[in-house]
Amino acid sequence: MPKIEHPKSTIPSQLHGLHLFHYDAAPCAQRVRFALGEKGLGRGREEKFDSVTPSAIEGDDGKWVSRRISLPKKDHMTQTYAEIHPDMVVPALVHDGALFLESLDIISYLDDAFGGPPLVPRDATLREATMARVEQAKVLHRSIRYVTFYWGLGRLAMLNPKERNQLTDLANQGNDQEQLVSFYNQYSTGNIPEATFNDHLNKLFTAFSELDVQLNDGRQFLMSDELSIADPFWSMKILRLLECGYPVEQHHPNLYAWYQRIYQRPSFQNEVMGKNRLTNRAFKMKAGIEQFFGKGLRNAVEMIAA
Ligand SMILES: N[C@@H](CCC(=O)N[C@@H](CS)C(=O)NCC(=O)O)C(=O)O
């Protein structure tokens, strides 16, 4: 399993049980929390992300300890977190001192380490098709970032020059695999052309339309009648885009019906929505106001669909 050997930070090796470094409203962390919920592991104690006091390092029986990384407060762009996750993104999971990065690797690890119905199908053909869908979702993650920033977060997500310098310095210590430096430099200076954002939205629209056709055969979940790892990867995209005002039901009705099935699961309600409800409402309110003025993501999707 892709455990991170010898992380720079001394924090992970001190932690017992399960500790998740995450942010409530981040889709990449939400899919891991969904998987934890499906494995019967609920949210436990909250600890400061860098706390290593004797009580903070303890596990929480049958639950995961929440170590919240506030993205708006830029906790992820600190030296302390960059030593845990050199790409400065969430999530990161620690299990009994072993550090795991990348939501796909984390969910695969949880699937092997804990019981319950498998999320990665055992059947080879189905597994291959499932992992291809997950890879597609991973690539499109970049498009979700562009769409969220442009139509959801707007100026709030821009970094000032001091923050950009700090980010560059920290990124130079790692690989910047998520290309945060170039993204934030361009985004914060208004240097990304509108066509680029529309292009990312187009890619998502095309992928959703394809999935909508696939779901026409009446299957319960994305790959078959069984829940799989593909479901959290794609449903968190729908959650985020609904928050930004994307008219999913109108343009992808099968996908919307599938999303409702996922949304109603206890793991979604408790682990994904849980403390995300306030942010969810704020996003939706902003989208509603924009829609009233004929602007925003809904309008952009209608133009693509026309
Ligand atoms: N490939 C990574 C992507 C992680 C990622 O991009 N996380 C986002 C949240 S969904 C993040 O932390 N972004 C920080 C930022 O945008 O500043 C994974 O799936 O774990």
Short mmCIF file of C-alpha atoms and ligand atoms in Angstrom, two decimals:
data_model
loop_
_atom_site.label_atom_id
_atom_site.label_comp_id
_atom_site.label_asym_id
_atom_site.label_seq_id
_atom_site.Cartn_x
_atom_site.Cartn_y
_atom_site.Cartn_z
CA MET A 1 0.00 0.00 0.00
CA PRO A 2 1.28 3.53 -0.76
CA LYS A 3 2.18 4.49 2.78
CA ILE A 4 4.41 7.58 2.95
CA GLU A 5 7.76 6.48 4.29
CA HIS A 6 9.67 8.95 6.43
CA PRO A 7 7.49 12.07 6.21
CA LYS A 8 9.28 15.30 7.13
CA SER A 9 6.78 15.98 9.89
CA THR A 10 7.16 14.29 13.25
CA ILE A 11 3.41 14.54 13.90
CA PRO A 12 2.07 11.45 12.03
CA SER A 13 4.29 8.89 13.71
CA GLN A 14 3.03 10.02 17.12
CA LEU A 15 -0.66 9.43 16.37
CA HIS A 16 -2.61 6.38 17.49
CA GLY A 17 -5.73 5.10 15.73
CA LEU A 18 -7.24 7.04 12.82
CA HIS A 19 -6.65 10.78 12.37
CA LEU A 20 -7.95 12.62 9.32
CA PHE A 21 -6.53 15.96 8.18
CA HIS A 22 -9.44 17.42 6.23
CA TYR A 23 -11.75 20.32 5.54
CA ASP A 24 -15.51 19.93 5.78
CA ALA A 25 -16.31 21.58 2.45
CA ALA A 26 -13.49 20.04 0.36
CA PRO A 27 -14.73 17.37 -2.11
CA CYS A 28 -11.44 15.43 -1.91
CA ALA A 29 -11.83 15.12 1.85
CA GLN A 30 -15.57 14.49 1.60
CA ARG A 31 -15.04 11.33 -0.45
CA VAL A 32 -12.70 9.94 2.17
CA ARG A 33 -15.16 10.78 4.95
CA PHE A 34 -17.90 9.05 2.93
CA ALA A 35 -15.72 5.93 2.68
CA LEU A 36 -14.97 6.06 6.39
CA GLY A 37 -18.71 6.22 7.05
CA GLU A 38 -19.35 3.27 4.75
CA LYS A 39 -16.78 1.32 6.74
CA GLY A 40 -18.74 2.11 9.91
CA LEU A 41 -16.18 4.62 11.15
CA GLY A 42 -17.84 7.85 12.30
CA ARG A 43 -16.40 11.22 13.17
CA GLY A 44 -14.93 11.36 16.65
CA ARG A 45 -13.07 14.01 18.66
CA GLU A 46 -11.89 17.27 17.17
CA GLU A 47 -8.23 18.17 17.67
CA LYS A 48 -6.14 21.07 16.42
CA PHE A 49 -4.37 19.81 13.34
CA ASP A 50 -0.90 20.21 14.81
CA SER A 51 -1.66 19.15 18.39
CA VAL A 52 0.54 16.41 19.87
CA THR A 53 -0.44 16.67 23.53
CA PRO A 54 -0.75 13.26 25.25
CA SER A 55 -4.55 13.30 24.95
CA ALA A 56 -4.61 14.65 21.37
CA ILE A 57 -2.45 11.89 19.95
CA GLU A 58 -4.79 9.16 21.23
CA GLY A 59 -7.23 7.42 18.90
CA ASP A 60 -11.01 7.47 19.35
CA ASP A 61 -12.34 3.91 19.55
CA GLY A 62 -14.19 2.91 16.37
CA LYS A 63 -14.10 6.52 15.15
CA TRP A 64 -11.67 8.85 13.43
CA VAL A 65 -10.16 11.90 15.07
CA SER A 66 -10.89 15.07 13.10
CA ARG A 67 -7.93 17.39 12.48
CA ARG A 68 -9.47 20.24 10.58
CA ILE A 69 -7.36 22.12 8.06
CA SER A 70 -9.15 25.38 7.34
CA LEU A 71 -8.65 26.17 3.64
CA PRO A 72 -10.03 29.74 3.97
CA LYS A 73 -7.58 30.39 6.82
CA LYS A 74 -4.81 28.83 4.70
CA ASP A 75 -3.83 26.22 7.30
CA HIS A 76 -2.71 24.09 4.36
CA MET A 77 -0.17 26.70 3.28
CA THR A 78 1.82 26.53 6.51
CA GLN A 79 5.21 24.97 7.12
CA THR A 80 3.65 22.53 9.61
CA TYR A 81 1.11 21.15 7.16
CA ALA A 82 3.51 21.23 4.18
CA GLU A 83 5.71 18.84 6.15
CA ILE A 84 2.76 16.45 6.47
CA HIS A 85 1.46 16.88 2.90
CA PRO A 86 4.09 18.38 0.55
CA ASP A 87 1.40 19.21 -2.05
CA MET A 88 -0.46 21.31 0.55
CA VAL A 89 -3.87 19.81 -0.12
CA VAL A 90 -6.38 17.83 1.94
CA PRO A 91 -6.94 15.03 2.80
CA ALA A 92 -4.19 13.20 4.65
CA LEU A 93 -4.88 10.17 6.82
CA VAL A 94 -2.84 8.68 9.62
CA HIS A 95 -3.52 5.17 10.88
CA ASP A 96 -1.46 4.03 13.85
CA GLY A 97 1.43 6.29 12.90
CA ALA A 98 1.41 5.50 9.16
CA LEU A 99 0.70 8.42 6.82
CA PHE A 100 -1.39 8.10 3.64
CA LEU A 101 -1.92 10.86 1.06
CA GLU A 102 -4.19 11.04 -2.03
CA SER A 103 -7.88 10.32 -1.60
CA LEU A 104 -7.76 7.33 -3.97
CA ASP A 105 -4.89 5.70 -2.08
CA ILE A 106 -6.55 6.49 1.24
CA ILE A 107 -9.89 4.95 0.26
CA SER A 108 -8.15 1.88 -1.21
CA TYR A 109 -6.23 1.49 2.04
CA LEU A 110 -9.39 1.81 4.17
CA ASP A 111 -11.10 -0.73 1.93
CA ASP A 112 -8.37 -3.28 2.61
CA ALA A 113 -7.87 -2.47 6.28
CA PHE A 114 -11.51 -2.41 7.41
CA GLY A 115 -14.44 -4.76 6.90
CA GLY A 116 -17.79 -4.26 5.24
CA PRO A 117 -18.76 -4.60 1.58
CA PRO A 118 -15.77 -3.86 -0.68
CA LEU A 119 -15.63 -0.47 -2.39
CA VAL A 120 -13.08 -1.68 -4.93
CA PRO A 121 -14.90 -4.52 -6.75
CA ARG A 122 -13.32 -7.97 -6.45
CA ASP A 123 -14.42 -8.98 -9.95
CA ALA A 124 -11.53 -8.14 -12.31
CA THR A 125 -13.59 -6.79 -15.23
CA LEU A 126 -15.79 -4.64 -13.04
CA ARG A 127 -12.75 -3.47 -11.10
CA GLU A 128 -11.02 -2.36 -14.29
CA ALA A 129 -14.08 -0.41 -15.46
CA THR A 130 -14.53 1.12 -12.00
CA MET A 131 -10.93 2.26 -11.71
CA ALA A 132 -11.12 3.79 -15.20
CA ARG A 133 -14.10 5.87 -14.03
CA VAL A 134 -12.20 6.87 -10.89
CA GLU A 135 -9.20 7.95 -12.99
CA GLN A 136 -11.50 10.04 -15.17
CA ALA A 137 -12.92 11.66 -12.01
CA LYS A 138 -9.41 12.36 -10.75
CA VAL A 139 -8.44 14.16 -13.96
CA LEU A 140 -11.65 16.18 -13.86
CA HIS A 141 -10.87 17.23 -10.32
CA ARG A 142 -8.88 20.07 -11.84
CA SER A 143 -11.99 21.21 -13.70
CA ILE A 144 -13.96 21.24 -10.45
CA ARG A 145 -11.32 23.54 -9.01
CA TYR A 146 -11.65 26.01 -11.91
CA VAL A 147 -15.44 25.96 -11.80
CA THR A 148 -15.62 26.27 -8.00
CA PHE A 149 -13.19 29.17 -7.90
CA TYR A 150 -14.72 31.11 -10.76
CA TRP A 151 -18.43 30.58 -10.15
CA GLY A 152 -18.40 29.71 -6.43
CA LEU A 153 -15.64 31.43 -4.48
CA GLY A 154 -14.81 34.40 -6.70
CA ARG A 155 -12.48 37.02 -5.23
CA LEU A 156 -12.63 35.41 -1.78
CA ALA A 157 -10.20 32.73 -2.96
CA MET A 158 -7.57 35.10 -4.34
CA LEU A 159 -4.21 35.21 -2.58
CA ASN A 160 -2.38 38.47 -1.89
CA PRO A 161 1.27 38.80 -3.02
CA LYS A 162 2.59 37.89 0.46
CA GLU A 163 0.48 34.71 0.54
CA ARG A 164 1.61 33.81 -2.99
CA ASN A 165 5.26 34.18 -1.98
CA GLN A 166 4.69 31.98 1.05
CA LEU A 167 2.99 29.37 -1.15
CA THR A 168 5.88 29.45 -3.64
CA ASP A 169 8.47 29.03 -0.89
CA LEU A 170 6.64 26.06 0.60
CA ALA A 171 5.99 24.50 -2.82
CA ASN A 172 9.72 24.65 -3.58
CA GLN A 173 10.25 22.19 -0.72
CA GLY A 174 7.97 19.61 -2.40
CA ASN A 175 6.79 18.76 -5.90
CA ASP A 176 3.66 20.96 -6.15
CA GLN A 177 1.98 18.04 -7.89
CA GLU A 178 -1.38 19.78 -7.68
CA GLN A 179 0.11 22.87 -9.41
CA LEU A 180 -1.20 25.25 -6.77
CA VAL A 181 1.50 27.87 -7.43
CA SER A 182 0.73 28.48 -11.08
CA PHE A 183 -3.01 28.25 -10.47
CA TYR A 184 -3.06 30.78 -7.62
CA ASN A 185 -0.63 33.12 -9.38
CA GLN A 186 -2.84 33.30 -12.44
CA TYR A 187 -6.16 33.22 -10.63
CA SER A 188 -5.27 35.88 -8.09
CA THR A 189 -4.12 38.31 -10.76
CA GLY A 190 -7.18 37.74 -12.97
CA ASN A 191 -5.02 36.16 -15.65
CA ILE A 192 -7.14 33.13 -16.47
CA PRO A 193 -9.24 33.79 -19.58
CA GLU A 194 -12.99 33.21 -19.28
CA ALA A 195 -12.69 30.67 -22.09
CA THR A 196 -10.56 28.46 -19.83
CA PHE A 197 -13.25 28.35 -17.15
CA ASN A 198 -15.88 27.60 -19.79
CA ASP A 199 -13.69 24.87 -21.21
CA HIS A 200 -13.51 23.16 -17.81
CA LEU A 201 -17.26 23.48 -17.40
CA ASN A 202 -17.70 21.96 -20.85
CA LYS A 203 -15.57 18.96 -19.89
CA LEU A 204 -17.73 18.35 -16.83
CA PHE A 205 -20.94 18.75 -18.84
CA THR A 206 -19.72 16.18 -21.38
CA ALA A 207 -18.70 13.67 -18.69
CA PHE A 208 -22.00 14.06 -16.83
CA SER A 209 -23.96 13.56 -20.05
CA GLU A 210 -22.02 10.34 -20.67
CA LEU A 211 -22.72 9.05 -17.16
CA ASP A 212 -26.37 9.97 -17.53
CA VAL A 213 -26.61 7.66 -20.55
CA GLN A 214 -24.81 4.88 -18.67
CA LEU A 215 -27.35 5.12 -15.85
CA ASN A 216 -30.19 4.65 -18.34
CA ASP A 217 -30.07 0.87 -17.80
CA GLY A 218 -31.56 1.31 -14.33
CA ARG A 219 -28.52 0.33 -12.28
CA GLN A 220 -28.61 1.57 -8.68
CA PHE A 221 -25.05 2.85 -8.50
CA LEU A 222 -22.55 4.22 -10.97
CA MET A 223 -20.94 0.93 -11.95
CA SER A 224 -23.53 -1.71 -11.00
CA ASP A 225 -26.19 -2.37 -8.38
CA GLU A 226 -23.47 -2.31 -5.72
CA LEU A 227 -21.91 0.81 -4.27
CA SER A 228 -18.27 1.24 -5.34
CA ILE A 229 -15.38 3.64 -4.99
CA ALA A 230 -16.60 5.42 -8.18
CA ASP A 231 -19.70 6.65 -6.34
CA PRO A 232 -17.96 8.94 -3.83
CA PHE A 233 -15.57 10.21 -6.51
CA TRP A 234 -18.40 11.42 -8.73
CA SER A 235 -21.07 12.30 -6.17
CA MET A 236 -18.83 14.88 -4.48
CA LYS A 237 -18.52 16.63 -7.84
CA ILE A 238 -22.30 16.81 -8.10
CA LEU A 239 -22.57 18.10 -4.54
CA ARG A 240 -20.10 20.90 -5.26
CA LEU A 241 -21.70 21.85 -8.57
CA LEU A 242 -25.21 21.85 -7.11
CA GLU A 243 -23.88 24.22 -4.46
CA CYS A 244 -22.64 26.51 -7.23
CA GLY A 245 -26.00 26.44 -9.02
CA TYR A 246 -25.47 23.80 -11.76
CA PRO A 247 -28.93 22.61 -12.93
CA VAL A 248 -28.10 18.91 -12.65
CA GLU A 249 -31.67 17.61 -12.61
CA GLN A 250 -32.65 19.47 -15.78
CA HIS A 251 -29.70 18.32 -17.89
CA HIS A 252 -28.73 14.96 -16.37
CA PRO A 253 -31.89 13.47 -14.80
CA ASN A 254 -30.54 9.92 -14.32
CA LEU A 255 -27.41 11.29 -12.71
CA TYR A 256 -29.51 13.43 -10.42
CA ALA A 257 -31.63 10.42 -9.36
CA TRP A 258 -28.45 8.42 -8.68
CA TYR A 259 -27.03 11.33 -6.68
CA GLN A 260 -30.17 11.41 -4.53
CA ARG A 261 -29.65 7.73 -3.68
CA ILE A 262 -26.08 8.45 -2.57
CA TYR A 263 -27.11 11.64 -0.77
CA GLN A 264 -29.61 9.77 1.37
CA ARG A 265 -27.09 7.28 2.71
CA PRO A 266 -26.20 7.78 6.40
CA SER A 267 -22.51 8.06 5.47
CA PHE A 268 -23.32 11.03 3.23
CA GLN A 269 -25.65 12.69 5.70
CA ASN A 270 -23.35 12.25 8.69
CA GLU A 271 -19.82 12.30 7.35
CA VAL A 272 -20.09 14.41 4.19
CA MET A 273 -22.80 16.92 5.06
CA GLY A 274 -22.40 16.90 8.86
CA LYS A 275 -20.57 20.12 9.58
CA ASN A 276 -20.67 21.15 5.91
CA ARG A 277 -24.31 22.29 6.00
CA LEU A 278 -23.63 25.97 6.73
CA THR A 279 -21.14 26.32 3.88
CA ASN A 280 -23.52 24.39 1.65
CA ARG A 281 -26.31 26.88 2.37
CA ALA A 282 -24.02 29.90 1.87
CA PHE A 283 -22.87 28.60 -1.54
CA LYS A 284 -26.46 27.94 -2.60
CA MET A 285 -27.66 31.33 -1.46
CA LYS A 286 -24.97 33.05 -3.54
CA ALA A 287 -25.91 30.93 -6.56
CA GLY A 288 -29.60 31.76 -6.08
CA ILE A 289 -28.91 35.50 -6.09
CA GLU A 290 -26.79 35.22 -9.24
CA GLN A 291 -29.46 33.20 -10.94
CA PHE A 292 -31.99 35.91 -10.12
CA PHE A 293 -29.86 38.34 -12.08
CA GLY A 294 -29.43 35.89 -14.97
CA LYS A 295 -25.76 35.31 -14.12
CA GLY A 296 -23.68 32.60 -12.50
CA LEU A 297 -23.07 28.93 -13.16
CA ARG A 298 -26.67 28.07 -14.08
CA ASN A 299 -26.53 30.60 -16.87
CA ALA A 300 -23.16 29.31 -18.10
CA VAL A 301 -24.48 25.72 -18.19
CA GLU A 302 -27.56 26.80 -20.15
CA MET A 303 -25.27 28.40 -22.75
CA ILE A 304 -23.28 25.17 -23.10
CA ALA A 305 -26.45 23.07 -23.38
CA ALA A 306 -28.01 25.37 -25.99
N1 LIG B 1 -5.35 14.37 -5.83
C1 LIG B 1 -5.63 14.90 -4.52
C2 LIG B 1 -6.27 16.26 -4.68
C3 LIG B 1 -6.37 16.96 -3.36
C4 LIG B 1 -6.91 18.39 -3.52
O1 LIG B 1 -6.76 19.01 -4.57
N2 LIG B 1 -7.54 18.88 -2.45
C5 LIG B 1 -8.16 20.20 -2.49
C6 LIG B 1 -9.53 20.18 -1.85
S1 LIG B 1 -10.67 19.22 -2.78
C7 LIG B 1 -7.30 21.17 -1.70
O2 LIG B 1 -6.86 20.87 -0.62
N3 LIG B 1 -7.10 22.37 -2.25
C8 LIG B 1 -6.37 23.42 -1.64
C9 LIG B 1 -6.51 24.71 -2.38
O3 LIG B 1 -7.24 24.75 -3.37
O4 LIG B 1 -5.91 25.69 -1.94
C10 LIG B 1 -6.53 13.94 -3.75
O5 LIG B 1 -7.47 13.42 -4.38
O6 LIG B 1 -6.31 13.70 -2.57
#
